[in-house]
Short mmCIF file of C-alpha atoms in Angstrom, two decimals:
data_model
loop_
_atom_site.label_atom_id
_atom_site.label_comp_id
_atom_site.label_asym_id
_atom_site.label_seq_id
_atom_site.Cartn_x
_atom_site.Cartn_y
_atom_site.Cartn_z
CA MET A 1 259.20 51.22 60.52
CA LYS A 2 255.63 51.66 59.38
CA LYS A 3 253.43 48.62 59.89
CA ILE A 4 252.34 46.82 56.73
CA LEU A 5 249.36 44.68 55.88
CA LEU A 6 251.10 41.65 54.39
CA THR A 7 248.16 40.50 52.30
CA THR A 8 248.23 43.68 50.24
CA VAL A 9 251.60 45.39 50.30
CA ILE A 10 254.72 43.27 50.64
CA ALA A 11 257.01 42.29 47.83
CA SER A 12 256.77 38.58 47.44
CA VAL A 13 257.75 35.23 46.05
CA ALA A 14 255.19 32.56 45.13
CA LEU A 15 255.97 29.05 46.28
CA VAL A 16 253.35 26.88 44.63
CA SER A 17 252.42 23.41 45.83
CA CYS A 18 252.54 21.23 42.77
CA VAL A 19 251.78 17.54 42.29
CA LYS A 20 252.62 15.86 38.98
CA GLU A 21 250.03 13.07 39.01
CA ASP A 22 247.27 13.04 36.38
CA ALA A 23 243.75 14.46 36.82
CA THR A 24 242.17 11.02 37.22
CA ASN A 25 244.29 10.25 40.28
CA LEU A 26 243.39 13.64 41.80
CA GLN A 27 239.69 13.05 41.27
CA ASN A 28 239.88 9.52 42.69
CA GLY A 29 241.40 10.80 45.91
CA ALA A 30 244.87 9.30 45.46
CA LYS A 31 247.50 10.51 47.91
CA GLN A 32 249.10 13.73 46.71
CA LYS A 33 252.72 14.65 47.27
CA ILE A 34 253.44 18.00 48.89
CA THR A 35 255.86 19.88 46.63
CA PHE A 36 256.57 23.52 45.83
CA ASP A 37 256.94 25.11 42.43
CA THR A 38 259.76 27.47 41.40
CA PRO A 39 259.78 30.60 43.59
CA VAL A 40 258.93 33.72 41.58
CA LEU A 41 258.81 37.39 42.52
CA TYR A 42 255.38 38.88 43.01
CA GLY A 43 254.52 41.49 40.37
CA ASN A 44 257.39 40.47 38.10
CA GLU A 45 257.46 36.79 37.24
CA ASN A 46 260.63 37.19 35.21
CA SER A 47 262.63 38.61 38.13
CA ARG A 48 263.83 36.08 40.66
CA ALA A 49 266.13 35.83 43.62
CA ASN A 50 269.37 33.88 43.70
CA VAL A 51 271.46 32.70 46.64
CA LEU A 52 274.34 34.92 45.50
CA GLY A 53 273.18 38.39 44.63
CA GLU A 54 270.02 39.56 42.95
CA VAL A 55 269.62 37.85 39.57
CA GLU A 56 267.05 36.85 36.98
CA THR A 57 266.38 33.19 37.76
CA TYR A 58 265.84 31.19 40.94
CA GLN A 59 268.32 28.37 40.37
CA THR A 60 267.43 24.72 40.93
CA SER A 61 270.56 24.49 43.08
CA GLU A 62 268.96 26.80 45.66
CA LYS A 63 267.18 25.73 48.82
CA PHE A 64 264.69 27.37 51.15
CA THR A 65 263.30 26.56 54.59
CA ILE A 66 259.61 25.73 54.90
CA TYR A 67 257.65 26.13 58.13
CA ALA A 68 254.31 24.30 58.41
CA VAL A 69 251.58 23.52 60.92
CA SER A 70 248.64 21.10 60.64
CA HIS A 71 245.16 21.72 62.06
CA THR A 72 241.63 20.32 61.77
CA ASN A 73 239.78 23.62 62.09
CA GLU A 74 240.62 27.00 60.60
CA PHE A 75 243.88 28.58 61.71
CA ILE A 76 243.70 30.60 64.94
CA GLY A 77 247.35 30.76 65.91
CA TRP A 78 250.71 29.17 65.10
CA GLU A 79 250.96 27.61 68.57
CA ALA A 80 247.24 27.56 69.48
CA GLN A 81 245.43 24.53 70.87
CA GLY A 82 244.70 22.04 68.10
CA VAL A 83 247.52 23.38 65.91
CA ALA A 84 250.59 21.14 65.68
CA PRO A 85 253.85 21.34 63.73
CA ALA A 86 253.68 19.36 60.50
CA GLU A 87 256.11 16.48 60.10
CA PHE A 88 258.23 18.54 57.76
CA ASN A 89 258.10 21.78 59.77
CA ASN A 90 261.43 23.64 59.70
CA THR A 91 262.65 21.49 56.80
CA ILE A 92 265.18 22.56 54.19
CA VAL A 93 263.57 22.02 50.81
CA SER A 94 265.65 21.35 47.72
CA TYR A 95 264.81 20.86 44.07
CA ASP A 96 263.67 17.37 43.05
CA PRO A 97 263.79 16.68 39.29
CA THR A 98 261.40 13.75 39.71
CA VAL A 99 258.54 16.13 40.54
CA ASN A 100 260.08 19.15 38.79
CA GLY A 101 259.74 21.11 42.00
CA TRP A 102 261.00 21.64 45.55
CA ALA A 103 259.85 18.71 47.73
CA PRO A 104 260.26 18.15 51.47
CA LYS A 105 261.29 14.54 52.08
CA GLN A 106 261.41 12.17 55.00
CA VAL A 107 264.55 10.45 56.23
CA GLY A 108 265.09 7.74 53.65
CA GLY A 109 263.79 9.84 50.77
CA ASP A 110 260.01 9.25 50.97
CA TYR A 111 257.70 12.16 50.13
CA TYR A 112 255.21 13.84 52.45
CA TYR A 113 251.50 13.76 51.52
CA TRP A 114 248.43 15.81 52.29
CA GLU A 115 246.49 14.44 55.27
CA ASN A 116 242.77 13.65 54.90
CA GLY A 117 240.59 15.99 56.92
CA LYS A 118 243.49 18.27 57.81
CA MET A 119 244.34 21.82 56.84
CA MET A 120 247.88 23.15 56.67
CA SER A 121 249.38 26.62 57.01
CA PHE A 122 252.80 27.57 55.67
CA ALA A 123 255.56 30.15 55.84
CA ALA A 124 259.08 30.15 54.41
CA CYS A 125 262.53 31.75 54.48
CA SER A 126 264.94 31.98 51.55
CA PRO A 127 267.71 31.00 51.24
CA ALA A 128 267.93 28.06 53.62
CA ASP A 129 271.59 28.53 54.49
CA VAL A 130 271.29 31.90 56.26
CA ASN A 131 274.50 32.74 58.10
CA ALA A 132 272.64 33.22 61.40
CA ILE A 133 270.35 31.43 63.84
CA SER A 134 266.73 31.40 62.63
CA SER A 135 263.53 30.29 64.32
CA TYR A 136 259.79 30.54 63.75
CA ASP A 137 256.86 30.87 66.17
CA GLU A 138 253.59 32.75 66.71
CA ALA A 139 255.42 36.06 66.18
CA GLY A 140 256.80 34.87 62.85
CA LEU A 141 260.40 34.60 61.74
CA GLU A 142 263.36 35.62 63.88
CA ILE A 143 266.90 35.72 62.49
CA THR A 144 269.42 36.30 65.27
CA ASP A 145 272.85 37.90 64.84
CA PHE A 146 272.75 38.21 61.06
CA GLU A 147 275.83 39.72 59.47
CA VAL A 148 275.84 41.10 55.93
CA PRO A 149 278.21 38.84 53.96
CA ALA A 150 281.23 40.08 52.08
CA VAL A 151 280.88 41.33 48.50
CA GLY A 152 280.57 38.37 46.15
CA GLU A 153 278.87 36.26 48.83
CA GLN A 154 275.76 38.38 49.39
CA TYR A 155 272.29 36.95 48.85
CA ASP A 156 268.70 38.14 48.69
CA LEU A 157 267.36 37.33 52.17
CA MET A 158 263.56 36.95 52.15
CA PHE A 159 260.77 36.06 54.57
CA SER A 160 257.19 35.17 53.76
CA GLU A 161 253.67 35.98 54.71
CA ARG A 162 251.79 33.01 56.11
CA SER A 163 249.61 31.05 53.73
CA LEU A 164 246.69 29.83 55.82
CA ASN A 165 244.08 27.05 55.83
CA LYS A 166 245.28 25.12 52.78
CA THR A 167 244.13 21.63 51.79
CA SER A 168 244.66 19.36 48.82
CA ASN A 169 241.43 20.81 47.39
CA ASP A 170 243.33 24.03 46.76
CA MET A 171 245.27 22.21 44.07
CA THR A 172 244.26 23.45 40.62
CA VAL A 173 244.94 21.80 37.28
CA GLY A 174 247.53 23.54 35.11
CA GLU A 175 249.24 22.67 31.85
CA GLU A 176 252.19 21.09 33.66
CA GLY A 177 250.44 19.60 36.68
CA TYR A 178 248.60 20.60 39.83
CA LYS A 179 249.36 23.90 41.48
CA GLY A 180 248.12 25.26 44.77
CA VAL A 181 249.59 26.83 47.89
CA GLN A 182 251.23 30.20 47.33
CA ILE A 183 253.63 31.79 49.81
CA LYS A 184 254.50 35.46 49.35
CA PHE A 185 257.98 36.73 50.17
CA GLN A 186 259.26 40.12 51.22
CA HIS A 187 262.89 41.22 50.84
CA ALA A 188 264.53 41.66 54.23
CA LEU A 189 267.50 43.73 53.02
CA SER A 190 268.08 46.90 50.98
CA SER A 191 269.55 46.77 47.48
CA ILE A 192 272.16 49.38 46.53
CA ARG A 193 273.08 49.70 42.84
CA PHE A 194 275.16 52.05 40.72
CA ALA A 195 274.88 53.35 37.15
CA LEU A 196 276.88 55.84 35.06
CA VAL A 197 276.04 58.80 32.80
CA ASN A 198 278.42 61.19 30.96
CA SER A 199 277.00 64.19 29.07
CA TYR A 200 280.37 65.88 28.39
CA GLU A 201 282.97 65.33 25.66
CA LYS A 202 285.66 64.18 28.07
CA ASP A 203 286.38 60.47 28.58
CA VAL A 204 285.42 59.46 32.11
CA VAL A 205 286.31 56.05 33.54
CA LEU A 206 285.19 54.66 36.88
CA THR A 207 287.85 52.76 38.81
CA ASP A 208 286.37 52.22 42.28
CA ILE A 209 283.17 52.61 44.31
CA GLU A 210 283.14 52.01 48.05
CA ILE A 211 280.46 52.45 50.70
CA LYS A 212 282.07 53.05 54.08
CA ASP A 213 280.96 52.79 57.71
CA VAL A 214 277.47 51.36 57.32
CA PHE A 215 275.85 49.13 59.93
CA ASN A 216 276.26 45.46 59.05
CA LYS A 217 274.92 43.30 61.92
CA GLY A 218 271.54 42.86 63.57
CA THR A 219 268.58 40.69 64.54
CA PHE A 220 265.43 40.46 62.42
CA ASN A 221 261.94 40.04 63.90
CA GLU A 222 258.81 39.69 61.78
CA ASN A 223 256.53 40.80 64.65
CA ILE A 224 253.28 39.18 63.53
CA THR A 225 250.00 40.03 65.23
CA GLU A 226 247.99 36.80 65.17
CA ASP A 227 244.50 37.83 64.13
CA PRO A 228 243.05 35.86 61.18
CA GLU A 229 240.67 38.76 60.50
CA ASP A 230 243.43 41.39 60.30
CA TYR A 231 246.81 39.78 59.71
CA ILE A 232 249.47 42.41 60.46
CA ALA A 233 253.24 42.24 60.60
CA ASP A 234 255.71 44.90 61.66
CA PRO A 235 259.09 43.54 60.45
CA LYS A 236 262.10 45.27 61.94
CA TRP A 237 265.85 44.98 62.31
CA THR A 238 267.50 45.65 65.67
CA LEU A 239 270.98 46.77 64.68
CA GLU A 240 274.27 46.39 66.47
CA SER A 241 276.76 49.26 66.53
CA THR A 242 279.37 47.54 64.34
CA THR A 243 280.05 48.93 60.88
CA ALA A 244 281.84 47.73 57.74
CA ASN A 245 283.03 48.91 54.33
CA TYR A 246 281.86 47.39 51.02
CA VAL A 247 283.60 47.80 47.66
CA ALA A 248 280.82 47.74 45.08
CA PHE A 249 283.18 48.04 42.11
CA ALA A 250 286.91 47.84 41.41
CA GLY A 251 288.25 47.84 37.85
CA GLU A 252 287.51 50.04 34.85
CA ALA A 253 284.07 51.03 33.58
CA THR A 254 283.58 53.83 31.06
CA PHE A 255 280.84 56.35 31.68
CA PRO A 256 278.43 55.93 28.71
CA LYS A 257 278.00 59.20 26.81
CA ILE A 258 274.63 60.80 26.18
CA ALA A 259 273.50 63.93 24.33
CA LYS A 260 274.77 67.10 25.99
CA ASP A 261 271.30 68.63 26.04
CA ALA A 262 269.71 65.63 27.76
CA THR A 263 267.86 67.00 30.76
CA GLU A 264 265.41 64.25 31.71
CA TRP A 265 266.26 61.11 33.65
CA THR A 266 264.99 58.29 31.45
CA ALA A 267 265.59 54.56 31.25
CA GLU A 268 268.06 55.24 28.43
CA LEU A 269 270.19 57.32 30.78
CA VAL A 270 270.36 54.66 33.46
CA LYS A 271 273.25 52.41 32.44
CA ASP A 272 274.46 49.45 34.40
CA VAL A 273 277.80 50.30 35.97
CA MET A 274 279.04 46.74 35.87
CA THR A 275 280.08 46.62 32.20
CA SER A 276 283.53 45.35 33.11
CA GLY A 277 282.34 41.91 34.19
CA SER A 278 282.81 42.35 37.94
CA THR A 279 281.30 39.66 40.16
CA CYS A 280 278.93 42.03 41.96
CA ASN A 281 276.71 44.63 40.29
CA GLN A 282 274.92 45.62 43.48
CA LEU A 283 275.20 45.47 47.23
CA LEU A 284 272.60 43.87 49.47
CA LEU A 285 272.98 45.73 52.75
CA MET A 286 271.27 46.13 56.10
CA PRO A 287 268.24 48.45 56.20
CA GLN A 288 269.21 51.29 58.50
CA ASP A 289 269.08 54.90 59.54
CA LEU A 290 272.20 56.26 57.90
CA SER A 291 274.73 57.67 60.34
CA GLU A 292 276.75 60.84 59.83
CA ASP A 293 279.77 58.62 59.17
CA ALA A 294 278.27 56.67 56.24
CA ILE A 295 280.22 57.68 53.14
CA LEU A 296 280.09 57.00 49.41
CA LEU A 297 283.63 57.11 47.98
CA VAL A 298 284.28 57.16 44.21
CA HIS A 299 287.55 57.01 42.27
CA TYR A 300 287.47 57.86 38.56
CA THR A 301 289.60 59.38 35.80
CA VAL A 302 288.82 62.25 33.41
CA ASP A 303 290.91 62.05 30.23
CA GLY A 304 293.36 59.93 32.21
CA LYS A 305 293.61 62.29 35.20
CA GLU A 306 292.77 60.64 38.54
CA ASN A 307 289.95 62.06 40.66
CA THR A 308 288.49 61.14 44.04
CA LYS A 309 285.09 62.22 45.32
CA GLU A 310 283.26 61.36 48.50
CA VAL A 311 279.85 62.31 49.79
CA ALA A 312 277.92 61.69 52.99
CA LEU A 313 275.03 59.34 52.24
CA LYS A 314 272.73 60.78 54.87
CA GLY A 315 270.56 63.66 53.73
CA LEU A 316 270.69 63.20 49.97
CA LYS A 317 267.58 64.80 48.53
CA THR A 318 265.17 63.46 45.95
CA LYS A 319 265.13 65.09 42.53
CA ALA A 320 261.44 65.87 42.84
CA ALA A 321 259.37 69.05 42.72
CA THR A 322 259.40 68.98 46.50
CA PRO A 323 262.74 67.42 47.47
CA ALA A 324 262.83 65.12 50.48
CA ALA A 325 265.93 64.06 52.39
CA ILE A 326 266.85 60.39 52.30
CA ASP A 327 268.17 59.57 55.75
CA SER A 328 267.66 55.81 55.71
CA TRP A 329 267.66 52.68 53.57
CA GLU A 330 264.32 50.94 53.86
CA MET A 331 263.69 47.21 53.84
CA GLY A 332 262.74 45.89 50.40
CA THR A 333 263.83 49.07 48.60
CA ARG A 334 266.35 49.27 45.76
CA TYR A 335 268.43 52.45 45.51
CA THR A 336 270.24 53.10 42.22
CA TYR A 337 272.90 55.77 42.56
CA ILE A 338 273.39 57.33 39.12
CA LEU A 339 276.86 58.88 38.88
CA MET A 340 276.69 61.72 36.35
CA TYR A 341 279.58 63.65 34.82
CA SER A 342 278.52 66.77 32.90
CA GLN A 343 279.71 70.14 31.66
CA GLU A 344 278.58 71.57 34.98
CA THR A 345 280.68 68.95 36.70
CA ALA A 346 283.75 69.99 34.73
CA ALA A 347 283.14 73.70 35.31
CA LYS A 348 282.43 73.45 39.02
CA ASP A 349 284.48 70.40 39.92
CA LYS A 350 281.35 68.44 40.79
CA ILE A 351 280.08 64.98 40.11
CA TYR A 352 276.42 64.21 40.62
CA PHE A 353 275.02 61.25 42.45
CA ALA A 354 271.39 60.76 41.53
CA PRO A 355 270.16 57.81 43.55
CA GLU A 356 266.80 56.49 42.44
CA VAL A 357 264.67 53.59 43.59
CA ALA A 358 263.39 50.95 41.18
CA GLY A 359 262.35 47.34 41.04
CA TRP A 360 261.38 46.53 44.61
CA VAL A 361 259.76 49.84 45.65
CA ASP A 362 259.42 52.98 43.49
CA ALA A 363 260.51 56.38 44.79
CA ASP A 364 261.66 59.73 43.47
CA GLN A 365 265.24 60.23 42.30
CA ILE A 366 267.83 61.79 44.58
CA ILE A 367 270.70 64.09 43.69
CA VAL A 368 273.72 65.40 45.60
CA ASN A 369 276.45 67.85 44.52
CA LEU A 370 280.03 67.21 45.56
#
């Protein structure tokens, strides 16, 4: 995977340190609680991550893990001399209505406070209840033996860039209190979605979508290079050879009809496949090089007649002027497979899959003929 400069590129979530005392107390040097504001997605404050699936709002029932170190001088390394774990390092942080934020607490329920003359540096992982062993050190986050959960139990796994050299002086006054430390998150998985389009007069109904034989287990390493002047991470998954199948949809969903002469892929043509109220409108799967065995299987009816189509996922080409083969699912990328039924489909017994990428990382559309 190509190395990324975290300070400029990664998708992210802002965790904002927020103290609800008044301005007079701040100016008088009163002790300030360490709390974190609602996590929000970088670049789209209205789009947030939920423990189950990828949804609009980060729920107050959710928790994340905060990692923190304390140091007198500027940060030079997570485990360098003079840098020590903060009291609440590796703490699960939950929502506290008293401070209207996420607050690490001591045994007994007391808050933690900023230390005079000390700086702090932070990182985080969301959600807190990852179904694997996680640890954090100078190389960043490691998640060992992660397994993609079953459909209906999947969550948006995220890891953060470090937020360095923070003090209580970074707190700024906002309308609802004091806000400060921001921690940016990157998505660790790939998002796979489906949408439907029908440009023919026949009635087409989706009954099942299944992705088969994709890799589902691995170990994540953030691979940080500790250089305050050039902070680089090279996050990667090391995959195991095990595979699994995931049913993205089972039920009945009608292909929305569009004008027969529609030739351009527009937002109006991209319809959410999950109109039937299913519990999962996307899959959150392991980033991976797609194997020859990875299959997309679709069951649907045309005027009541049952049809089955399957296509190899590897090698689907973008619908661009210069098509490019898609041989892998990248970390932090959302792929929307647009299933299109058209007059050409009826004449040639084909159904089109036009995967596109949106939301997390933009890319050209992809199309494959069956």
